[in-house]
Short mmCIF file of C-alpha atoms in Angstrom, two decimals:
data_model
loop_
_atom_site.label_atom_id
_atom_site.label_comp_id
_atom_site.label_asym_id
_atom_site.label_seq_id
_atom_site.Cartn_x
_atom_site.Cartn_y
_atom_site.Cartn_z
CA UNK A 11 0.00 -0.15 -0.01
CA UNK A 12 1.15 3.35 -1.11
CA UNK A 13 1.88 6.38 1.27
CA UNK A 14 -1.15 8.15 -0.16
CA UNK A 15 -3.44 5.21 0.74
CA UNK A 16 -2.30 5.80 4.19
CA UNK A 17 -3.00 9.43 4.32
CA UNK A 18 -6.45 8.89 2.71
CA UNK A 19 -7.18 6.20 5.28
CA UNK A 20 -6.17 8.34 8.02
CA UNK A 21 -8.52 11.17 6.52
CA UNK A 22 -11.25 8.76 6.33
CA UNK A 23 -10.80 7.53 9.92
CA UNK A 24 -10.64 11.49 11.16
CA UNK A 25 -13.90 12.39 9.41
CA UNK A 26 -15.75 9.32 11.19
CA UNK A 27 -14.49 10.20 14.45
CA UNK A 28 -15.73 13.92 13.83
CA UNK A 29 -18.94 12.57 12.32
CA UNK A 30 -19.75 10.45 15.43
CA UNK A 31 -18.67 13.52 17.67
CA UNK A 32 -21.19 15.81 16.14
CA UNK A 33 -23.94 13.00 16.63
CA UNK A 34 -22.86 13.17 20.43
CA UNK A 35 -23.41 16.82 20.34
CA UNK A 36 -26.94 16.11 18.93
CA UNK A 37 -28.06 13.84 21.73
CA UNK A 38 -26.47 16.16 24.35
CA UNK A 39 -28.54 19.48 22.94
CA UNK A 40 -31.58 17.21 22.92
CA UNK A 41 -31.23 15.97 26.16
CA UNK A 42 -30.12 19.09 27.94
CA UNK A 43 -32.62 21.37 26.48
CA UNK A 44 -35.40 18.99 27.63
CA UNK A 45 -33.75 19.22 31.23
CA UNK A 46 -32.86 22.76 31.01
CA UNK A 47 -35.24 24.79 29.21
CA UNK A 48 -38.49 26.45 30.03
CA UNK A 49 -38.80 25.82 33.98
CA UNK A 50 -41.02 27.70 36.00
CA UNK A 51 -40.06 30.01 38.71
CA UNK A 52 -42.06 32.09 41.54
CA UNK A 53 -41.10 34.97 43.66
CA UNK A 54 -40.37 33.76 47.14
CA UNK A 55 -42.29 35.40 49.97
CA UNK A 56 -39.37 37.36 51.20
CA UNK A 57 -38.83 39.57 48.13
CA UNK A 58 -35.81 41.53 49.79
CA UNK A 59 -33.77 38.12 49.53
CA UNK A 60 -33.29 39.18 45.69
CA UNK A 61 -30.55 41.35 44.25
CA UNK A 62 -31.21 44.79 42.66
CA UNK A 63 -30.76 44.63 39.00
CA UNK A 64 -29.60 47.40 36.59
CA UNK A 65 -30.55 46.86 33.01
CA UNK A 66 -28.95 48.50 30.34
CA UNK A 67 -30.67 48.88 26.98
CA UNK A 68 -28.62 50.33 24.06
CA UNK A 69 -30.76 51.74 21.32
CA UNK A 70 -30.54 53.00 18.04
CA UNK A 71 -33.37 54.28 15.70
CA UNK A 72 -37.07 52.71 15.86
CA UNK A 73 -38.33 49.68 14.71
CA UNK A 74 -42.39 48.62 14.13
CA UNK A 75 -41.80 46.69 17.58
CA UNK A 76 -39.63 48.81 19.62
CA UNK A 77 -42.49 50.14 21.99
CA UNK A 78 -43.90 46.76 22.67
CA UNK A 79 -40.52 45.09 22.91
CA UNK A 80 -39.43 47.89 25.55
CA UNK A 81 -42.81 47.84 27.22
CA UNK A 82 -42.29 44.12 28.35
CA UNK A 83 -39.16 45.61 30.61
CA UNK A 84 -41.63 47.95 32.52
CA UNK A 85 -43.83 44.89 33.45
CA UNK A 86 -41.71 42.31 34.74
CA UNK A 87 -42.45 40.55 38.16
CA UNK A 88 -39.15 41.55 39.96
CA UNK A 89 -38.97 43.35 43.09
CA UNK A 90 -35.92 45.63 42.47
CA UNK A 91 -34.76 46.75 39.13
CA UNK A 92 -33.83 50.04 37.18
CA UNK A 93 -33.51 50.64 33.41
CA UNK A 94 -30.87 52.56 31.70
CA UNK A 95 -31.68 53.45 28.18
CA UNK A 96 -28.50 54.01 26.37
CA UNK A 97 -29.00 56.43 23.28
CA UNK A 98 -25.86 57.87 21.40
CA UNK A 99 -27.58 60.59 19.46
CA UNK A 100 -29.54 62.94 21.17
CA UNK A 101 -32.19 63.38 18.18
CA UNK A 102 -32.73 59.64 17.77
CA UNK A 103 -36.25 59.20 17.72
CA UNK A 104 -36.01 56.12 20.33
CA UNK A 105 -36.07 58.83 22.84
CA UNK A 106 -39.49 59.74 22.20
CA UNK A 107 -40.41 55.96 22.30
CA UNK A 108 -38.80 55.73 25.73
CA UNK A 109 -40.33 58.70 27.15
CA UNK A 110 -43.90 57.57 26.16
CA UNK A 111 -43.16 54.35 28.32
CA UNK A 112 -41.95 56.07 31.13
CA UNK A 113 -45.05 58.35 31.43
CA UNK A 114 -47.26 55.13 31.10
CA UNK A 115 -45.09 53.41 33.84
CA UNK A 116 -43.93 56.03 36.12
CA UNK A 117 -43.69 53.84 39.21
CA UNK A 118 -40.74 51.86 37.42
CA UNK A 119 -37.19 53.36 37.87
CA UNK A 120 -35.66 54.33 34.42
CA UNK A 121 -33.33 57.00 32.84
CA UNK A 122 -32.12 57.75 29.61
CA UNK A 123 -28.52 58.43 28.94
CA UNK A 124 -27.25 60.37 25.75
CA UNK A 125 -24.20 61.14 24.10
CA UNK A 126 -22.42 58.02 24.86
CA UNK A 127 -18.56 57.88 25.66
CA UNK A 128 -15.40 57.38 23.64
CA UNK A 129 -13.40 54.80 25.47
CA UNK A 130 -12.67 52.34 22.68
CA UNK A 131 -13.76 51.05 19.11
CA UNK A 132 -16.74 49.09 20.27
CA UNK A 133 -19.84 51.42 19.50
CA UNK A 134 -21.95 49.38 21.81
CA UNK A 135 -19.76 49.76 24.83
CA UNK A 136 -19.37 53.49 23.99
CA UNK A 137 -23.06 53.75 24.11
CA UNK A 138 -23.52 51.83 27.23
CA UNK A 139 -20.88 53.33 29.31
CA UNK A 140 -22.46 56.51 30.83
CA UNK A 141 -25.46 53.86 31.82
CA UNK A 142 -23.01 51.58 33.29
CA UNK A 143 -21.11 53.97 35.18
CA UNK A 144 -24.28 55.13 36.83
CA UNK A 145 -25.76 51.80 37.85
CA UNK A 146 -26.79 51.65 41.29
CA UNK A 147 -27.06 47.60 41.83
CA UNK A 148 -24.56 44.53 41.91
CA UNK A 149 -26.12 42.99 39.04
CA UNK A 150 -25.92 44.20 35.41
CA UNK A 151 -28.43 42.87 32.65
CA UNK A 152 -27.15 43.86 29.12
CA UNK A 153 -30.01 43.50 26.75
CA UNK A 154 -30.45 44.23 22.94
CA UNK A 155 -32.95 46.32 21.82
CA UNK A 156 -34.98 43.60 20.10
CA UNK A 157 -35.33 41.43 22.90
CA UNK A 158 -38.84 40.93 24.20
CA UNK A 159 -39.50 39.85 27.84
CA UNK A 160 -41.90 37.57 29.81
CA UNK A 161 -42.75 38.62 32.99
CA UNK A 162 -40.66 36.20 34.99
CA UNK A 163 -37.27 36.27 32.72
CA UNK A 164 -35.59 38.22 34.89
CA UNK A 165 -36.43 36.26 37.91
CA UNK A 166 -35.39 33.19 36.09
CA UNK A 167 -31.98 34.87 35.37
CA UNK A 168 -31.42 35.53 38.79
CA UNK A 169 -32.52 32.23 40.10
CA UNK A 170 -29.64 30.99 38.16
CA UNK A 171 -27.06 33.41 39.40
CA UNK A 172 -25.34 31.12 42.05
CA UNK A 173 -22.69 32.02 44.40
CA UNK A 174 -19.91 30.42 42.11
CA UNK A 175 -21.59 31.65 39.00
CA UNK A 176 -20.62 35.36 37.47
CA UNK A 177 -22.33 35.45 34.17
CA UNK A 178 -26.13 34.11 33.23
CA UNK A 179 -27.05 34.39 29.42
CA UNK A 180 -29.99 33.48 27.56
CA UNK A 181 -29.83 31.12 24.70
CA UNK A 182 -30.69 33.07 21.27
CA UNK A 183 -34.25 32.28 19.85
CA UNK A 184 -37.17 33.96 18.12
CA UNK A 185 -40.39 35.31 18.66
CA UNK A 186 -43.10 33.90 16.12
CA UNK A 187 -43.28 36.14 13.20
CA UNK A 188 -44.69 35.54 9.79
CA UNK A 189 -42.86 35.25 6.41
CA UNK A 190 -40.19 33.13 5.20
CA UNK A 191 -37.53 35.16 6.74
CA UNK A 192 -39.30 34.43 10.30
CA UNK A 193 -39.37 30.93 9.50
CA UNK A 194 -35.72 30.65 8.42
CA UNK A 195 -34.51 32.45 11.63
CA UNK A 196 -36.38 30.31 14.06
CA UNK A 197 -35.11 27.26 12.34
CA UNK A 198 -31.44 28.62 12.38
CA UNK A 199 -31.70 29.45 16.13
CA UNK A 200 -33.79 26.43 17.35
CA UNK A 201 -31.71 23.85 15.45
CA UNK A 202 -27.88 25.10 14.50
CA UNK A 203 -27.58 27.75 16.97
CA UNK A 204 -29.18 25.88 19.82
CA UNK A 205 -27.54 22.70 19.15
CA UNK A 206 -23.93 24.13 19.56
CA UNK A 207 -25.48 26.65 22.62
CA UNK A 208 -26.60 23.73 24.41
CA UNK A 209 -23.83 21.39 24.21
CA UNK A 210 -21.38 24.03 25.06
CA UNK A 211 -23.14 25.12 28.12
CA UNK A 212 -23.33 21.40 29.32
CA UNK A 213 -19.73 21.00 28.53
CA UNK A 214 -18.40 24.43 30.10
CA UNK A 215 -17.35 25.63 26.65
CA UNK A 216 -17.59 29.26 26.15
CA UNK A 217 -20.47 30.17 23.59
CA UNK A 218 -21.62 33.17 25.18
CA UNK A 219 -23.71 35.73 23.04
CA UNK A 220 -24.28 39.06 24.51
CA UNK A 221 -27.94 40.00 23.24
CA UNK A 222 -29.29 39.17 26.95
CA UNK A 223 -26.73 38.53 29.69
CA UNK A 224 -26.82 38.99 33.39
CA UNK A 225 -23.50 39.67 35.30
CA UNK A 226 -22.01 40.54 38.61
CA UNK A 227 -20.85 44.16 38.10
CA UNK A 228 -17.90 43.86 40.88
CA UNK A 229 -16.19 41.27 38.85
CA UNK A 230 -16.26 43.51 35.31
CA UNK A 231 -14.73 46.33 37.58
CA UNK A 232 -12.00 44.08 38.82
CA UNK A 233 -10.68 44.32 35.57
CA UNK A 234 -11.41 47.86 34.35
CA UNK A 235 -15.16 47.87 33.95
CA UNK A 236 -17.18 47.49 30.54
CA UNK A 237 -14.51 49.86 28.97
CA UNK A 238 -11.64 47.38 29.37
CA UNK A 239 -13.45 45.24 26.52
CA UNK A 240 -14.05 48.29 24.27
CA UNK A 241 -10.90 46.92 22.04
CA UNK A 242 -13.42 44.12 20.78
CA UNK A 243 -16.66 43.88 18.63
CA UNK A 244 -17.21 40.60 20.23
CA UNK A 245 -17.32 41.94 23.81
CA UNK A 246 -19.76 39.04 24.97
CA UNK A 247 -17.29 36.60 24.36
CA UNK A 248 -14.47 38.49 26.25
CA UNK A 249 -16.76 39.15 28.79
CA UNK A 250 -17.12 35.48 29.47
CA UNK A 251 -13.50 34.65 28.60
CA UNK A 252 -12.64 37.09 31.43
CA UNK A 253 -14.83 35.53 33.85
CA UNK A 254 -14.00 31.66 33.18
CA UNK A 255 -10.17 32.54 33.11
CA UNK A 256 -10.57 33.81 36.99
CA UNK A 257 -12.49 30.67 37.75
CA UNK A 258 -15.99 31.71 37.55
CA UNK A 259 -18.94 29.48 36.21
CA UNK A 260 -21.08 31.05 33.35
CA UNK A 261 -24.71 29.37 32.67
CA UNK A 262 -27.76 29.61 30.26
CA UNK A 263 -31.12 30.40 31.73
CA UNK A 264 -33.70 28.18 31.52
CA UNK A 265 -35.62 30.85 29.04
CA UNK A 266 -34.30 31.42 25.63
CA UNK A 267 -33.69 35.14 24.59
CA UNK A 268 -37.01 35.95 22.67
CA UNK A 269 -35.73 38.21 19.39
CA UNK A 270 -38.49 40.30 18.41
CA UNK A 271 -37.03 42.79 15.95
CA UNK A 272 -39.68 44.54 13.75
CA UNK A 273 -37.45 44.39 10.65
CA UNK A 274 -37.30 40.72 9.58
CA UNK A 275 -35.66 40.24 6.34
CA UNK A 276 -33.72 37.19 4.92
CA UNK A 277 -30.41 39.58 3.53
CA UNK A 278 -30.27 41.38 7.03
CA UNK A 279 -30.40 37.86 8.52
CA UNK A 280 -27.58 36.53 6.40
CA UNK A 281 -25.80 39.61 6.79
CA UNK A 282 -25.72 38.92 10.67
CA UNK A 283 -24.78 35.45 10.08
CA UNK A 284 -21.60 36.60 7.91
CA UNK A 285 -20.53 39.00 10.61
CA UNK A 286 -20.65 36.45 13.53
CA UNK A 287 -18.51 34.12 11.01
CA UNK A 288 -15.98 36.71 10.79
CA UNK A 289 -15.49 37.50 14.14
CA UNK A 290 -15.53 33.58 15.19
CA UNK A 291 -12.60 33.09 12.80
CA UNK A 292 -10.69 36.15 14.39
CA UNK A 293 -11.35 34.97 17.59
CA UNK A 294 -11.09 30.86 17.28
CA UNK A 295 -8.81 30.63 13.76
CA UNK A 296 -9.71 26.79 14.10
CA UNK A 297 -13.27 27.70 13.07
CA UNK A 298 -12.23 28.21 9.52
CA UNK A 299 -11.58 24.17 9.41
CA UNK A 300 -14.15 22.69 12.02
CA UNK A 301 -17.38 25.06 11.17
CA UNK A 302 -17.81 24.39 7.84
CA UNK A 303 -17.11 20.49 8.43
CA UNK A 304 -19.95 20.71 10.96
CA UNK A 305 -22.67 21.38 8.37
CA UNK A 306 -24.93 18.61 7.63
CA UNK A 307 -24.78 18.20 4.01
CA UNK A 308 -20.86 18.98 3.84
CA UNK A 309 -20.38 16.61 6.95
CA UNK A 310 -22.61 14.16 5.13
CA UNK A 311 -20.62 14.03 1.82
CA UNK A 312 -17.38 13.61 3.71
CA UNK A 313 -18.59 10.74 5.74
CA UNK A 314 -20.28 8.90 3.04
CA UNK A 315 -16.65 9.00 1.12
CA UNK A 316 -15.19 7.75 4.24
CA UNK A 317 -17.28 4.76 4.95
CA UNK A 318 -17.14 4.09 1.23
CA UNK A 319 -13.24 4.14 1.20
CA UNK A 320 -12.95 1.97 4.57
CA UNK A 321 -16.17 0.00 4.47
CA UNK A 322 -17.02 -0.20 0.67
CA UNK A 323 -20.46 0.95 1.79
CA UNK A 324 -22.95 2.54 -0.69
CA UNK A 325 -22.10 6.31 -0.29
CA UNK A 326 -25.62 7.55 -1.54
CA UNK A 327 -27.65 5.72 0.73
CA UNK A 328 -25.40 6.62 3.68
CA UNK A 329 -25.79 10.25 2.62
CA UNK A 330 -29.64 9.80 2.54
CA UNK A 331 -30.09 8.50 5.74
CA UNK A 332 -27.82 10.66 7.36
CA UNK A 333 -29.38 13.72 5.99
CA UNK A 334 -32.76 12.31 6.93
CA UNK A 335 -31.92 11.41 10.39
CA UNK A 336 -30.07 14.90 10.95
CA UNK A 337 -33.47 16.52 10.01
CA UNK A 338 -35.40 14.69 12.40
CA UNK A 339 -33.10 15.47 15.32
CA UNK A 340 -33.20 19.16 14.33
CA UNK A 341 -37.15 19.07 14.42
CA UNK A 342 -37.33 17.50 17.74
CA UNK A 343 -34.82 19.96 19.03
CA UNK A 344 -36.25 23.03 17.60
CA UNK A 345 -39.87 21.39 19.24
CA UNK A 346 -38.27 21.54 22.73
CA UNK A 347 -36.77 25.10 22.16
CA UNK A 348 -40.09 26.40 20.88
CA UNK A 349 -42.07 24.64 23.92
CA UNK A 350 -45.32 24.86 22.26
CA UNK A 351 -46.84 24.78 18.54
CA UNK A 352 -44.40 25.93 15.76
CA UNK A 353 -45.78 28.92 13.97
CA UNK A 354 -45.48 27.08 10.69
CA UNK A 355 -46.30 23.36 9.09
CA UNK A 356 -43.70 20.75 8.49
CA UNK A 357 -43.49 21.43 4.71
CA UNK A 358 -42.32 25.45 5.78
CA UNK A 359 -39.90 23.68 8.09
CA UNK A 360 -38.47 21.56 5.28
CA UNK A 361 -38.04 24.60 2.88
CA UNK A 362 -36.38 26.84 5.77
CA UNK A 363 -34.19 23.79 6.99
CA UNK A 364 -32.99 22.88 3.30
CA UNK A 365 -32.25 26.69 2.65
CA UNK A 366 -30.36 27.08 5.37
CA UNK A 367 -28.38 24.23 5.14
CA UNK A 368 -27.58 24.70 1.39
CA UNK A 369 -26.62 28.51 2.03
CA UNK A 370 -24.47 27.98 5.19
CA UNK A 371 -21.40 26.83 3.02
CA UNK A 372 -21.67 29.85 0.64
CA UNK A 373 -22.19 32.37 3.66
CA UNK A 374 -19.19 30.77 5.54
CA UNK A 375 -17.02 31.35 2.54
CA UNK A 376 -18.22 34.44 1.35
CA UNK A 377 -17.64 36.05 4.95
CA UNK A 378 -14.03 34.70 4.80
CA UNK A 379 -13.53 36.30 1.50
CA UNK A 380 -14.20 39.80 2.54
CA UNK A 381 -13.38 39.70 6.18
CA UNK A 382 -14.43 43.57 6.75
CA UNK A 383 -17.27 44.02 9.00
CA UNK A 384 -20.13 46.52 8.44
CA UNK A 385 -21.76 47.46 11.82
CA UNK A 386 -24.51 50.04 10.75
CA UNK A 387 -22.72 52.96 9.53
CA UNK A 388 -19.23 52.13 10.59
CA UNK A 389 -16.57 49.86 9.01
CA UNK A 390 -14.04 47.77 11.11
CA UNK A 391 -11.19 45.28 10.31
CA UNK A 392 -10.41 42.43 12.83
CA UNK A 393 -7.22 41.23 13.88
CA UNK A 394 -6.14 38.02 15.02
CA UNK A 395 -7.37 37.60 18.57
CA UNK A 396 -10.61 39.61 18.07
CA UNK A 397 -9.31 43.02 18.56
CA UNK A 398 -10.78 45.58 15.83
CA UNK A 399 -10.03 48.63 14.42
CA UNK A 400 -12.28 51.09 12.77
CA UNK A 401 -11.58 52.41 9.38
CA UNK A 402 -13.35 54.77 6.82
CA UNK A 403 -14.44 54.16 3.76
#
């Protein structure tokens, strides 16, 4: 046997080991989702036992769902919290939306901070910095503008903030929205994203996204406050890394983060996916190898070749069975994450699932081809390690 044969044999073995590992991830995610998600919590009789929470809401612009999304923060069943709305532009129409809610719910403590600060390259941290510095409570909840809360969501997150836990984050998911884009987002966040997110939390791997995250403020202050992370665009990842490096735990709460942006389009969603790929590859270069290989269609094709090469099995039959079983595992996981009736039928799921699986390798390659990141009106380049620098077009 030639050296080429040994190389191909070793490659086939590696692919099958990796393929088997992905199925372990599938099973772990499904089992952990059933165990972890959608638990019910209630306020205890002694409400004084709950720590105060400062909610930072960075806002920019108004979408059709902004008022209703923000209103859910004024109606939460939690005894002690304040909301700091951080709006960089003093002429931003989001200010009027917030003021309407302040007038409607005067009993809820809330303030508006405008102008931001110039502490680094990250525009989100620049925007939040004044609100962070004025926080009155020991816990900080950073929550993106498109997040919708249930009345017990904050209670659920605080309930997971144990003595050895420093950060509690919500697994990204979406509210029910009409149209193909809404279906596509729910399929992605309830399958591919949920699978990695849940398995990572179970295995204590940092997979934190910052769209809804509760942190102990004193531990962030120990390393210089949020401004210490302003050199990164993916500040959420580095928040978690800083905490885990110091021996603290991070945990996923039992309620997912209900994204409910009023602008739901396939094009904008795919732009988000490309931006996340660019951030991941800059922070974790091995992503360039393992992420595309972990996709259903790519991995299935590689595994089909591997079993054909080693065992002389029918590669087409193996490939079809691989796709079918993967599809049903994703349906099961999405149903668990949804915790109720899905807003679309099985045919819509098939179309959305196939579209995501087919387009994913293209989006990944497209992101690598053009590593520049556009964030609203700003442009950034990333260095290895995730450090960002802004540049003018």
